Amino acid sequence: MRSRDNGVFSVIDLGTNTCLLLVASLVNEKLTTLFEAQETPRIGKGIYDTHKISNEGFEKAREIFEKYKRISDEHNVKEIYAFGTSALRDADNSDEFVDYIKSKTGIEIRVISGNEEAECAYLGAVYDLQEDDYAVVDIGGGSTEISCHESGLLVNESVNIGSVRLTEMFFQNGYSGEAILRALEFINEHLDRLPLSAKGKNLVGVAGTLTTLSAIRQELKEFDIGKVHGDLVTLSEVSEITERLIGMNEQERLSIGSYMNGRSDIIVSGALILRELMKKLESGSVKISARGLRYGLMLKLDAFSKSS
């Protein structure tokens, strides 16, 4: 990767469940969104049993990267930057996957650490917010990150609990009381590692679990970023929605809205993580940000370029 000047760039954020594209112009560190897209290849499917990305995951990702390359070319971007997170950190065949995508599309994926992911999620989430005393939570498919300032320094923590990981570990056969109790025990064991300095701060949440819960709270049938971004969801609302989702079958969850496609089978796990995290941090509410990791990655392109 080369260091960049002002211009138009693409960032691809390849997660355990989703693959996001952001095309934006950068002028003197000011970011203007030109185009966004989301697909759901779920490359992390089965990874916690096999420790490998499946052949299906390879091909779904290739198709999406080819699509995102075409879109980027249409916007005359100076360069495409792609980043991988939890699934690529976990997979034994991560290097093979990265080589395959590069050979087929010419796009090189950089696998970032949990701390880098947490830092960039923070930068993206607070980019257009005014106050500065925030704790930012990013609940992904394979991991959860939290970041906050402590004594003037940004403190990051990444823990291996995510909506896909939790679903595959505990909920393959539905949401029995016993399965939920085991999942909650697992969640709280990991949440004990979170920085205590995050307690009492204004909580901001990014990624699909958070935006989906906001859309459900507002009873949206179609996802509306204007209504979701900046929405405030209380702990009591998170708890109520979680219990309601647990009581639904798959078809009922899908019928909530079009945004449940690719998320209906993992949203309960994500909601449980959020509920327990809010309790742990003593947060009565969470502000939803539709920005998050891909925006932070865009803002940090120079740093990633220089370290390549």
PDB file of C-alpha atoms in Angstrom:
ATOM      1  CA  MET A   1       0.000   0.000   0.000  1.00  0.00           C
ATOM      2  CA  ARG A   2       1.238   3.447  -0.853  1.00  0.00           C
ATOM      3  CA  SER A   3       0.863   6.593   1.198  1.00  0.00           C
ATOM      4  CA  ARG A   4      -1.925   8.706  -0.201  1.00  0.00           C
ATOM      5  CA  ASP A   5      -2.713  12.373  -0.748  1.00  0.00           C
ATOM      6  CA  ASN A   6      -6.138  13.949  -1.082  1.00  0.00           C
ATOM      7  CA  GLY A   7      -8.496  12.118  -3.416  1.00  0.00           C
ATOM      8  CA  VAL A   8     -11.168   9.446  -3.737  1.00  0.00           C
ATOM      9  CA  PHE A   9     -10.523   6.069  -2.112  1.00  0.00           C
ATOM     10  CA  SER A  10     -12.341   2.815  -1.424  1.00  0.00           C
ATOM     11  CA  VAL A  11     -12.238   0.915   1.854  1.00  0.00           C
ATOM     12  CA  ILE A  12     -13.497  -2.661   2.069  1.00  0.00           C
ATOM     13  CA  ASP A  13     -14.227  -3.989   5.560  1.00  0.00           C
ATOM     14  CA  LEU A  14     -14.441  -7.796   5.466  1.00  0.00           C
ATOM     15  CA  GLY A  15     -15.929  -9.100   8.696  1.00  0.00           C
ATOM     16  CA  THR A  16     -17.096 -12.477   9.945  1.00  0.00           C
ATOM     17  CA  ASN A  17     -20.648 -11.913   8.675  1.00  0.00           C
ATOM     18  CA  THR A  18     -20.631  -8.874   6.383  1.00  0.00           C
ATOM     19  CA  CYS A  19     -18.473  -7.197   3.762  1.00  0.00           C
ATOM     20  CA  LEU A  20     -18.839  -3.413   3.609  1.00  0.00           C
ATOM     21  CA  LEU A  21     -17.686  -0.931   0.981  1.00  0.00           C
ATOM     22  CA  LEU A  22     -17.095   2.773   1.557  1.00  0.00           C
ATOM     23  CA  VAL A  23     -16.132   5.047  -1.335  1.00  0.00           C
ATOM     24  CA  ALA A  24     -15.227   8.498  -0.057  1.00  0.00           C
ATOM     25  CA  SER A  25     -13.256  11.599  -0.872  1.00  0.00           C
ATOM     26  CA  LEU A  26     -10.606  12.750   1.570  1.00  0.00           C
ATOM     27  CA  VAL A  27      -9.528  16.385   1.554  1.00  0.00           C
ATOM     28  CA  ASN A  28      -7.325  17.534   4.434  1.00  0.00           C
ATOM     29  CA  GLU A  29      -8.681  14.742   6.672  1.00  0.00           C
ATOM     30  CA  LYS A  30     -12.298  15.703   5.865  1.00  0.00           C
ATOM     31  CA  LEU A  31     -14.276  12.686   4.720  1.00  0.00           C
ATOM     32  CA  THR A  32     -17.197  12.915   2.290  1.00  0.00           C
ATOM     33  CA  THR A  33     -19.151   9.732   1.579  1.00  0.00           C
ATOM     34  CA  LEU A  34     -19.757   9.064  -2.116  1.00  0.00           C
ATOM     35  CA  PHE A  35     -21.061   5.494  -2.083  1.00  0.00           C
ATOM     36  CA  GLU A  36     -21.683   2.647   0.366  1.00  0.00           C
ATOM     37  CA  ALA A  37     -22.617  -1.012  -0.078  1.00  0.00           C
ATOM     38  CA  GLN A  38     -23.122  -4.063   2.101  1.00  0.00           C
ATOM     39  CA  GLU A  39     -23.119  -7.778   1.322  1.00  0.00           C
ATOM     40  CA  THR A  40     -23.356 -10.800   3.632  1.00  0.00           C
ATOM     41  CA  PRO A  41     -20.898 -13.546   2.607  1.00  0.00           C
ATOM     42  CA  ARG A  42     -20.516 -14.800   6.219  1.00  0.00           C
ATOM     43  CA  ILE A  43     -16.991 -16.095   5.620  1.00  0.00           C
ATOM     44  CA  GLY A  44     -16.887 -17.035   9.310  1.00  0.00           C
ATOM     45  CA  LYS A  45     -19.573 -19.706   8.903  1.00  0.00           C
ATOM     46  CA  GLY A  46     -18.364 -22.935  10.521  1.00  0.00           C
ATOM     47  CA  ILE A  47     -14.952 -21.485  11.275  1.00  0.00           C
ATOM     48  CA  TYR A  48     -15.125 -22.215  14.990  1.00  0.00           C
ATOM     49  CA  ASP A  49     -15.453 -25.952  14.263  1.00  0.00           C
ATOM     50  CA  THR A  50     -13.185 -26.300  11.223  1.00  0.00           C
ATOM     51  CA  HIS A  51     -10.807 -23.380  11.883  1.00  0.00           C
ATOM     52  CA  LYS A  52     -10.972 -22.720   8.144  1.00  0.00           C
ATOM     53  CA  ILE A  53     -12.838 -20.449   5.762  1.00  0.00           C
ATOM     54  CA  SER A  54     -14.924 -22.737   3.544  1.00  0.00           C
ATOM     55  CA  ASN A  55     -14.725 -22.987  -0.243  1.00  0.00           C
ATOM     56  CA  GLU A  56     -18.140 -21.320  -0.299  1.00  0.00           C
ATOM     57  CA  GLY A  57     -16.690 -18.444   1.734  1.00  0.00           C
ATOM     58  CA  PHE A  58     -13.819 -18.098  -0.753  1.00  0.00           C
ATOM     59  CA  GLU A  59     -16.191 -17.862  -3.713  1.00  0.00           C
ATOM     60  CA  LYS A  60     -18.744 -15.546  -2.091  1.00  0.00           C
ATOM     61  CA  ALA A  61     -15.968 -13.173  -1.061  1.00  0.00           C
ATOM     62  CA  ARG A  62     -14.414 -13.273  -4.538  1.00  0.00           C
ATOM     63  CA  GLU A  63     -17.729 -12.329  -6.166  1.00  0.00           C
ATOM     64  CA  ILE A  64     -18.210  -9.435  -3.753  1.00  0.00           C
ATOM     65  CA  PHE A  65     -14.652  -8.158  -4.170  1.00  0.00           C
ATOM     66  CA  GLU A  66     -15.081  -8.247  -7.962  1.00  0.00           C
ATOM     67  CA  LYS A  67     -18.311  -6.262  -7.595  1.00  0.00           C
ATOM     68  CA  TYR A  68     -16.682  -3.735  -5.263  1.00  0.00           C
ATOM     69  CA  LYS A  69     -13.754  -3.361  -7.663  1.00  0.00           C
ATOM     70  CA  ARG A  70     -16.156  -2.508 -10.507  1.00  0.00           C
ATOM     71  CA  ILE A  71     -17.920   0.057  -8.328  1.00  0.00           C
ATOM     72  CA  SER A  72     -14.577   1.554  -7.289  1.00  0.00           C
ATOM     73  CA  ASP A  73     -13.459   1.791 -10.913  1.00  0.00           C
ATOM     74  CA  GLU A  74     -16.704   3.591 -11.776  1.00  0.00           C
ATOM     75  CA  HIS A  75     -15.831   6.178  -9.110  1.00  0.00           C
ATOM     76  CA  ASN A  76     -12.252   6.520 -10.414  1.00  0.00           C
ATOM     77  CA  VAL A  77     -10.748   5.819  -6.997  1.00  0.00           C
ATOM     78  CA  LYS A  78      -7.015   6.336  -6.526  1.00  0.00           C
ATOM     79  CA  GLU A  79      -6.670   3.101  -4.594  1.00  0.00           C
ATOM     80  CA  ILE A  80      -8.690   0.312  -2.976  1.00  0.00           C
ATOM     81  CA  TYR A  81      -7.801  -0.639   0.600  1.00  0.00           C
ATOM     82  CA  ALA A  82      -9.213  -3.859   2.060  1.00  0.00           C
ATOM     83  CA  PHE A  83      -9.107  -5.003   5.671  1.00  0.00           C
ATOM     84  CA  GLY A  84      -9.995  -8.278   7.376  1.00  0.00           C
ATOM     85  CA  THR A  85     -10.982  -8.732  11.008  1.00  0.00           C
ATOM     86  CA  SER A  86     -11.903 -11.562  13.386  1.00  0.00           C
ATOM     87  CA  ALA A  87     -12.549 -14.406  10.919  1.00  0.00           C
ATOM     88  CA  LEU A  88      -9.232 -13.826   9.172  1.00  0.00           C
ATOM     89  CA  ARG A  89      -7.452 -13.583  12.518  1.00  0.00           C
ATOM     90  CA  ASP A  90      -8.920 -16.964  13.511  1.00  0.00           C
ATOM     91  CA  ALA A  91      -8.757 -18.979  10.279  1.00  0.00           C
ATOM     92  CA  ASP A  92      -5.871 -21.395   9.703  1.00  0.00           C
ATOM     93  CA  ASN A  93      -6.173 -20.751   5.955  1.00  0.00           C
ATOM     94  CA  SER A  94      -6.218 -16.963   6.250  1.00  0.00           C
ATOM     95  CA  ASP A  95      -3.035 -16.527   4.173  1.00  0.00           C
ATOM     96  CA  GLU A  96      -4.436 -18.787   1.464  1.00  0.00           C
ATOM     97  CA  PHE A  97      -7.660 -16.759   1.407  1.00  0.00           C
ATOM     98  CA  VAL A  98      -5.800 -13.441   1.160  1.00  0.00           C
ATOM     99  CA  ASP A  99      -3.630 -14.804  -1.683  1.00  0.00           C
ATOM    100  CA  TYR A 100      -6.703 -16.118  -3.513  1.00  0.00           C
ATOM    101  CA  ILE A 101      -8.561 -12.807  -3.392  1.00  0.00           C
ATOM    102  CA  LYS A 102      -5.461 -10.932  -4.562  1.00  0.00           C
ATOM    103  CA  SER A 103      -4.881 -13.361  -7.450  1.00  0.00           C
ATOM    104  CA  LYS A 104      -8.493 -13.069  -8.628  1.00  0.00           C
ATOM    105  CA  THR A 105      -9.155  -9.364  -8.072  1.00  0.00           C
ATOM    106  CA  GLY A 106      -5.803  -7.655  -7.545  1.00  0.00           C
ATOM    107  CA  ILE A 107      -7.007  -6.418  -4.150  1.00  0.00           C
ATOM    108  CA  GLU A 108      -4.743  -7.080  -1.188  1.00  0.00           C
ATOM    109  CA  ILE A 109      -6.409  -7.650   2.186  1.00  0.00           C
ATOM    110  CA  ARG A 110      -4.631  -6.495   5.307  1.00  0.00           C
ATOM    111  CA  VAL A 111      -5.621  -8.438   8.447  1.00  0.00           C
ATOM    112  CA  ILE A 112      -5.784  -5.996  11.356  1.00  0.00           C
ATOM    113  CA  SER A 113      -5.408  -6.784  15.044  1.00  0.00           C
ATOM    114  CA  GLY A 114      -8.221  -6.558  17.572  1.00  0.00           C
ATOM    115  CA  ASN A 115      -6.713  -3.381  19.018  1.00  0.00           C
ATOM    116  CA  GLU A 116      -6.420  -1.778  15.576  1.00  0.00           C
ATOM    117  CA  GLU A 117     -10.044  -2.719  14.927  1.00  0.00           C
ATOM    118  CA  ALA A 118     -11.143  -1.170  18.224  1.00  0.00           C
ATOM    119  CA  GLU A 119      -9.221   2.057  17.573  1.00  0.00           C
ATOM    120  CA  CYS A 120     -10.623   2.475  14.062  1.00  0.00           C
ATOM    121  CA  ALA A 121     -14.179   1.691  15.189  1.00  0.00           C
ATOM    122  CA  TYR A 122     -13.801   4.458  17.771  1.00  0.00           C
ATOM    123  CA  LEU A 123     -12.468   6.973  15.233  1.00  0.00           C
ATOM    124  CA  GLY A 124     -15.300   6.232  12.822  1.00  0.00           C
ATOM    125  CA  ALA A 125     -18.043   6.276  15.438  1.00  0.00           C
ATOM    126  CA  VAL A 126     -17.136   9.645  16.973  1.00  0.00           C
ATOM    127  CA  TYR A 127     -16.125  11.344  13.710  1.00  0.00           C
ATOM    128  CA  ASP A 128     -19.266  13.505  13.535  1.00  0.00           C
ATOM    129  CA  LEU A 129     -20.110  13.649  17.257  1.00  0.00           C
ATOM    130  CA  GLN A 130     -19.533  16.743  19.383  1.00  0.00           C
ATOM    131  CA  GLU A 131     -18.817  15.549  22.931  1.00  0.00           C
ATOM    132  CA  ASP A 132     -15.637  13.607  23.587  1.00  0.00           C
ATOM    133  CA  ASP A 133     -16.243  11.445  26.681  1.00  0.00           C
ATOM    134  CA  TYR A 134     -17.382   8.318  24.851  1.00  0.00           C
ATOM    135  CA  ALA A 135     -16.958   4.587  25.140  1.00  0.00           C
ATOM    136  CA  VAL A 136     -17.454   2.954  21.736  1.00  0.00           C
ATOM    137  CA  VAL A 137     -18.604  -0.648  21.369  1.00  0.00           C
ATOM    138  CA  ASP A 138     -18.374  -2.612  18.118  1.00  0.00           C
ATOM    139  CA  ILE A 139     -20.209  -5.959  18.213  1.00  0.00           C
ATOM    140  CA  GLY A 140     -19.098  -7.992  15.220  1.00  0.00           C
ATOM    141  CA  GLY A 141     -19.676 -11.526  14.044  1.00  0.00           C
ATOM    142  CA  GLY A 142     -16.567 -12.946  15.666  1.00  0.00           C
ATOM    143  CA  SER A 143     -15.412 -10.404  18.222  1.00  0.00           C
ATOM    144  CA  THR A 144     -16.473  -7.384  20.246  1.00  0.00           C
ATOM    145  CA  GLU A 145     -14.309  -4.291  20.669  1.00  0.00           C
ATOM    146  CA  ILE A 146     -14.588  -1.432  23.115  1.00  0.00           C
ATOM    147  CA  SER A 147     -12.567   1.784  23.185  1.00  0.00           C
ATOM    148  CA  CYS A 148     -12.496   4.817  25.458  1.00  0.00           C
ATOM    149  CA  HIS A 149     -10.159   7.531  26.665  1.00  0.00           C
ATOM    150  CA  GLU A 150      -8.314   7.012  29.936  1.00  0.00           C
ATOM    151  CA  SER A 151      -5.942   9.695  31.256  1.00  0.00           C
ATOM    152  CA  GLY A 152      -5.808  11.231  27.788  1.00  0.00           C
ATOM    153  CA  LEU A 153      -4.960   7.953  26.040  1.00  0.00           C
ATOM    154  CA  LEU A 154      -7.227   5.784  23.898  1.00  0.00           C
ATOM    155  CA  VAL A 155      -7.645   2.397  25.593  1.00  0.00           C
ATOM    156  CA  ASN A 156      -8.784  -0.517  23.389  1.00  0.00           C
ATOM    157  CA  GLU A 157      -9.901  -4.045  24.198  1.00  0.00           C
ATOM    158  CA  SER A 158     -11.009  -6.841  21.874  1.00  0.00           C
ATOM    159  CA  VAL A 159     -12.726  -9.986  23.152  1.00  0.00           C
ATOM    160  CA  ASN A 160     -13.672 -13.102  21.192  1.00  0.00           C
ATOM    161  CA  ILE A 161     -17.428 -12.898  21.540  1.00  0.00           C
ATOM    162  CA  GLY A 162     -19.500 -12.087  18.473  1.00  0.00           C
ATOM    163  CA  SER A 163     -22.932 -12.799  17.048  1.00  0.00           C
ATOM    164  CA  VAL A 164     -21.859 -15.551  14.630  1.00  0.00           C
ATOM    165  CA  ARG A 165     -19.407 -17.126  17.082  1.00  0.00           C
ATOM    166  CA  LEU A 166     -22.007 -17.213  19.882  1.00  0.00           C
ATOM    167  CA  THR A 167     -24.754 -18.589  17.628  1.00  0.00           C
ATOM    168  CA  GLU A 168     -22.580 -21.447  16.389  1.00  0.00           C
ATOM    169  CA  MET A 169     -21.363 -22.274  19.889  1.00  0.00           C
ATOM    170  CA  PHE A 170     -24.689 -22.236  21.758  1.00  0.00           C
ATOM    171  CA  PHE A 171     -27.766 -21.801  19.561  1.00  0.00           C
ATOM    172  CA  GLN A 172     -27.579 -24.354  16.753  1.00  0.00           C
ATOM    173  CA  ASN A 173     -30.686 -26.031  18.197  1.00  0.00           C
ATOM    174  CA  GLY A 174     -32.655 -22.962  19.232  1.00  0.00           C
ATOM    175  CA  TYR A 175     -32.882 -20.688  22.242  1.00  0.00           C
ATOM    176  CA  SER A 176     -33.571 -23.002  25.161  1.00  0.00           C
ATOM    177  CA  GLY A 177     -33.239 -21.633  28.677  1.00  0.00           C
ATOM    178  CA  GLU A 178     -30.189 -23.813  29.258  1.00  0.00           C
ATOM    179  CA  ALA A 179     -28.477 -22.627  26.054  1.00  0.00           C
ATOM    180  CA  ILE A 180     -29.104 -18.988  26.952  1.00  0.00           C
ATOM    181  CA  LEU A 181     -27.667 -19.468  30.455  1.00  0.00           C
ATOM    182  CA  ARG A 182     -24.514 -21.078  29.046  1.00  0.00           C
ATOM    183  CA  ALA A 183     -24.159 -18.284  26.501  1.00  0.00           C
ATOM    184  CA  LEU A 184     -24.574 -15.609  29.179  1.00  0.00           C
ATOM    185  CA  GLU A 185     -21.903 -17.257  31.314  1.00  0.00           C
ATOM    186  CA  PHE A 186     -19.546 -17.277  28.315  1.00  0.00           C
ATOM    187  CA  ILE A 187     -20.303 -13.621  27.503  1.00  0.00           C
ATOM    188  CA  ASN A 188     -19.702 -12.385  31.030  1.00  0.00           C
ATOM    189  CA  GLU A 189     -16.435 -14.298  31.404  1.00  0.00           C
ATOM    190  CA  HIS A 190     -15.127 -12.328  28.427  1.00  0.00           C
ATOM    191  CA  LEU A 191     -16.666  -8.998  29.427  1.00  0.00           C
ATOM    192  CA  ASP A 192     -14.698  -9.081  32.676  1.00  0.00           C
ATOM    193  CA  ARG A 193     -11.684  -8.078  30.542  1.00  0.00           C
ATOM    194  CA  LEU A 194     -13.197  -4.770  29.478  1.00  0.00           C
ATOM    195  CA  PRO A 195     -11.539  -1.558  30.734  1.00  0.00           C
ATOM    196  CA  LEU A 196     -13.179  -0.296  33.926  1.00  0.00           C
ATOM    197  CA  SER A 197     -12.630   3.270  32.686  1.00  0.00           C
ATOM    198  CA  ALA A 198     -15.460   2.687  30.200  1.00  0.00           C
ATOM    199  CA  LYS A 199     -17.973   2.706  33.058  1.00  0.00           C
ATOM    200  CA  GLY A 200     -20.051   5.856  33.306  1.00  0.00           C
ATOM    201  CA  LYS A 201     -19.104   7.180  29.868  1.00  0.00           C
ATOM    202  CA  ASN A 202     -21.577   7.924  27.097  1.00  0.00           C
ATOM    203  CA  LEU A 203     -21.902   4.666  25.162  1.00  0.00           C
ATOM    204  CA  VAL A 204     -21.850   4.684  21.355  1.00  0.00           C
ATOM    205  CA  GLY A 205     -22.524   1.497  19.394  1.00  0.00           C
ATOM    206  CA  VAL A 206     -21.550   0.583  15.839  1.00  0.00           C
ATOM    207  CA  ALA A 207     -22.024  -2.377  13.468  1.00  0.00           C
ATOM    208  CA  GLY A 208     -24.974  -4.492  12.390  1.00  0.00           C
ATOM    209  CA  THR A 209     -26.303  -5.662  15.742  1.00  0.00           C
ATOM    210  CA  LEU A 210     -26.672  -2.072  16.956  1.00  0.00           C
ATOM    211  CA  THR A 211     -28.163  -0.635  13.773  1.00  0.00           C
ATOM    212  CA  THR A 212     -30.567  -3.581  13.483  1.00  0.00           C
ATOM    213  CA  LEU A 213     -31.811  -3.173  17.064  1.00  0.00           C
ATOM    214  CA  SER A 214     -32.396   0.522  16.377  1.00  0.00           C
ATOM    215  CA  ALA A 215     -34.400  -0.301  13.247  1.00  0.00           C
ATOM    216  CA  ILE A 216     -36.470  -2.837  15.211  1.00  0.00           C
ATOM    217  CA  ARG A 217     -37.071  -0.303  17.996  1.00  0.00           C
ATOM    218  CA  GLN A 218     -38.391   2.186  15.443  1.00  0.00           C
ATOM    219  CA  GLU A 219     -40.494  -0.512  13.741  1.00  0.00           C
ATOM    220  CA  LEU A 220     -38.868   0.169  10.369  1.00  0.00           C
ATOM    221  CA  LYS A 221     -39.651  -2.193   7.487  1.00  0.00           C
ATOM    222  CA  GLU A 222     -36.751  -0.919   5.371  1.00  0.00           C
ATOM    223  CA  PHE A 223     -33.398   0.203   6.737  1.00  0.00           C
ATOM    224  CA  ASP A 224     -33.158   4.007   6.901  1.00  0.00           C
ATOM    225  CA  ILE A 225     -29.685   5.251   7.798  1.00  0.00           C
ATOM    226  CA  GLY A 226     -31.024   8.741   8.492  1.00  0.00           C
ATOM    227  CA  LYS A 227     -33.334   7.405  11.192  1.00  0.00           C
ATOM    228  CA  VAL A 228     -30.838   4.928  12.652  1.00  0.00           C
ATOM    229  CA  HIS A 229     -27.724   7.119  12.849  1.00  0.00           C
ATOM    230  CA  GLY A 230     -27.846   9.050  16.112  1.00  0.00           C
ATOM    231  CA  ASP A 231     -30.772   7.071  17.538  1.00  0.00           C
ATOM    232  CA  LEU A 232     -30.740   6.489  21.302  1.00  0.00           C
ATOM    233  CA  VAL A 233     -31.711   3.009  22.522  1.00  0.00           C
ATOM    234  CA  THR A 234     -32.208   2.390  26.240  1.00  0.00           C
ATOM    235  CA  LEU A 235     -31.164  -0.705  28.183  1.00  0.00           C
ATOM    236  CA  SER A 236     -34.799  -1.488  28.933  1.00  0.00           C
ATOM    237  CA  GLU A 237     -35.572  -1.350  25.187  1.00  0.00           C
ATOM    238  CA  VAL A 238     -32.617  -3.634  24.409  1.00  0.00           C
ATOM    239  CA  SER A 239     -33.868  -6.103  27.035  1.00  0.00           C
ATOM    240  CA  GLU A 240     -37.451  -5.985  25.741  1.00  0.00           C
ATOM    241  CA  ILE A 241     -36.404  -6.466  22.107  1.00  0.00           C
ATOM    242  CA  THR A 242     -34.051  -9.308  23.056  1.00  0.00           C
ATOM    243  CA  GLU A 243     -36.799 -11.222  24.862  1.00  0.00           C
ATOM    244  CA  ARG A 244     -39.196 -10.622  21.977  1.00  0.00           C
ATOM    245  CA  LEU A 245     -36.662 -11.946  19.450  1.00  0.00           C
ATOM    246  CA  ILE A 246     -35.994 -15.042  21.567  1.00  0.00           C
ATOM    247  CA  GLY A 247     -39.721 -15.827  21.508  1.00  0.00           C
ATOM    248  CA  MET A 248     -39.928 -15.637  17.703  1.00  0.00           C
ATOM    249  CA  ASN A 249     -39.198 -18.336  15.157  1.00  0.00           C
ATOM    250  CA  GLU A 250     -36.904 -17.741  12.185  1.00  0.00           C
ATOM    251  CA  GLN A 251     -39.716 -16.735   9.827  1.00  0.00           C
ATOM    252  CA  GLU A 252     -41.133 -14.255  12.332  1.00  0.00           C
ATOM    253  CA  ARG A 253     -37.730 -12.607  12.773  1.00  0.00           C
ATOM    254  CA  LEU A 254     -37.301 -12.385   9.002  1.00  0.00           C
ATOM    255  CA  SER A 255     -40.705 -10.703   8.676  1.00  0.00           C
ATOM    256  CA  ILE A 256     -39.619  -7.794  10.905  1.00  0.00           C
ATOM    257  CA  GLY A 257     -37.931  -6.001   8.005  1.00  0.00           C
ATOM    258  CA  SER A 258     -35.778  -6.465   4.921  1.00  0.00           C
ATOM    259  CA  TYR A 259     -32.661  -5.645   6.964  1.00  0.00           C
ATOM    260  CA  MET A 260     -33.074  -8.974   8.812  1.00  0.00           C
ATOM    261  CA  ASN A 261     -31.855 -10.905   5.757  1.00  0.00           C
ATOM    262  CA  GLY A 262     -28.458 -12.335   6.657  1.00  0.00           C
ATOM    263  CA  ARG A 263     -28.968 -11.382  10.304  1.00  0.00           C
ATOM    264  CA  SER A 264     -32.159 -13.073  11.524  1.00  0.00           C
ATOM    265  CA  ASP A 265     -30.314 -16.133  12.858  1.00  0.00           C
ATOM    266  CA  ILE A 266     -27.607 -14.174  14.708  1.00  0.00           C
ATOM    267  CA  ILE A 267     -29.411 -11.078  16.019  1.00  0.00           C
ATOM    268  CA  VAL A 268     -30.367 -12.741  19.327  1.00  0.00           C
ATOM    269  CA  SER A 269     -26.703 -13.455  20.071  1.00  0.00           C
ATOM    270  CA  GLY A 270     -25.723  -9.884  19.251  1.00  0.00           C
ATOM    271  CA  ALA A 271     -28.538  -8.506  21.401  1.00  0.00           C
ATOM    272  CA  LEU A 272     -27.506 -10.682  24.359  1.00  0.00           C
ATOM    273  CA  ILE A 273     -23.936  -9.397  24.078  1.00  0.00           C
ATOM    274  CA  LEU A 274     -25.125  -5.780  23.984  1.00  0.00           C
ATOM    275  CA  ARG A 275     -27.500  -6.238  26.927  1.00  0.00           C
ATOM    276  CA  GLU A 276     -24.829  -7.817  29.134  1.00  0.00           C
ATOM    277  CA  LEU A 277     -22.240  -5.232  28.099  1.00  0.00           C
ATOM    278  CA  MET A 278     -24.566  -2.345  28.962  1.00  0.00           C
ATOM    279  CA  LYS A 279     -25.199  -3.896  32.378  1.00  0.00           C
ATOM    280  CA  LYS A 280     -21.464  -4.358  32.940  1.00  0.00           C
ATOM    281  CA  LEU A 281     -20.719  -0.741  31.999  1.00  0.00           C
ATOM    282  CA  GLU A 282     -23.768   0.540  33.916  1.00  0.00           C
ATOM    283  CA  SER A 283     -25.012   2.255  30.741  1.00  0.00           C
ATOM    284  CA  GLY A 284     -28.674   3.202  30.651  1.00  0.00           C
ATOM    285  CA  SER A 285     -28.627   3.878  26.915  1.00  0.00           C
ATOM    286  CA  VAL A 286     -26.494   3.581  23.777  1.00  0.00           C
ATOM    287  CA  LYS A 287     -26.286   6.054  20.901  1.00  0.00           C
ATOM    288  CA  ILE A 288     -26.259   4.317  17.528  1.00  0.00           C
ATOM    289  CA  SER A 289     -23.652   5.271  14.935  1.00  0.00           C
ATOM    290  CA  ALA A 290     -23.954   4.074  11.344  1.00  0.00           C
ATOM    291  CA  ARG A 291     -20.301   4.996  10.774  1.00  0.00           C
ATOM    292  CA  GLY A 292     -17.924   2.690  12.607  1.00  0.00           C
ATOM    293  CA  LEU A 293     -14.958   0.658  11.448  1.00  0.00           C
ATOM    294  CA  ARG A 294     -14.860   1.425   7.718  1.00  0.00           C
ATOM    295  CA  TYR A 295     -14.922   5.171   8.428  1.00  0.00           C
ATOM    296  CA  GLY A 296     -12.102   4.875  10.949  1.00  0.00           C
ATOM    297  CA  LEU A 297     -10.095   2.785   8.498  1.00  0.00           C
ATOM    298  CA  MET A 298     -10.560   5.499   5.860  1.00  0.00           C
ATOM    299  CA  LEU A 299      -9.350   8.160   8.294  1.00  0.00           C
ATOM    300  CA  LYS A 300      -6.292   6.047   9.181  1.00  0.00           C
ATOM    301  CA  LEU A 301      -5.185   5.161   5.643  1.00  0.00           C
ATOM    302  CA  ASP A 302      -1.912   7.059   5.944  1.00  0.00           C
ATOM    303  CA  ALA A 303      -0.918   5.132   9.062  1.00  0.00           C
ATOM    304  CA  PHE A 304      -1.725   1.789   7.438  1.00  0.00           C
ATOM    305  CA  SER A 305       0.103   2.782   4.248  1.00  0.00           C
ATOM    306  CA  LYS A 306       3.276   3.742   6.090  1.00  0.00           C
ATOM    307  CA  SER A 307       3.308   0.519   8.128  1.00  0.00           C
ATOM    308  CA  SER A 308       2.949  -1.736   5.078  1.00  0.00           C
TER     309      SER A 308
END
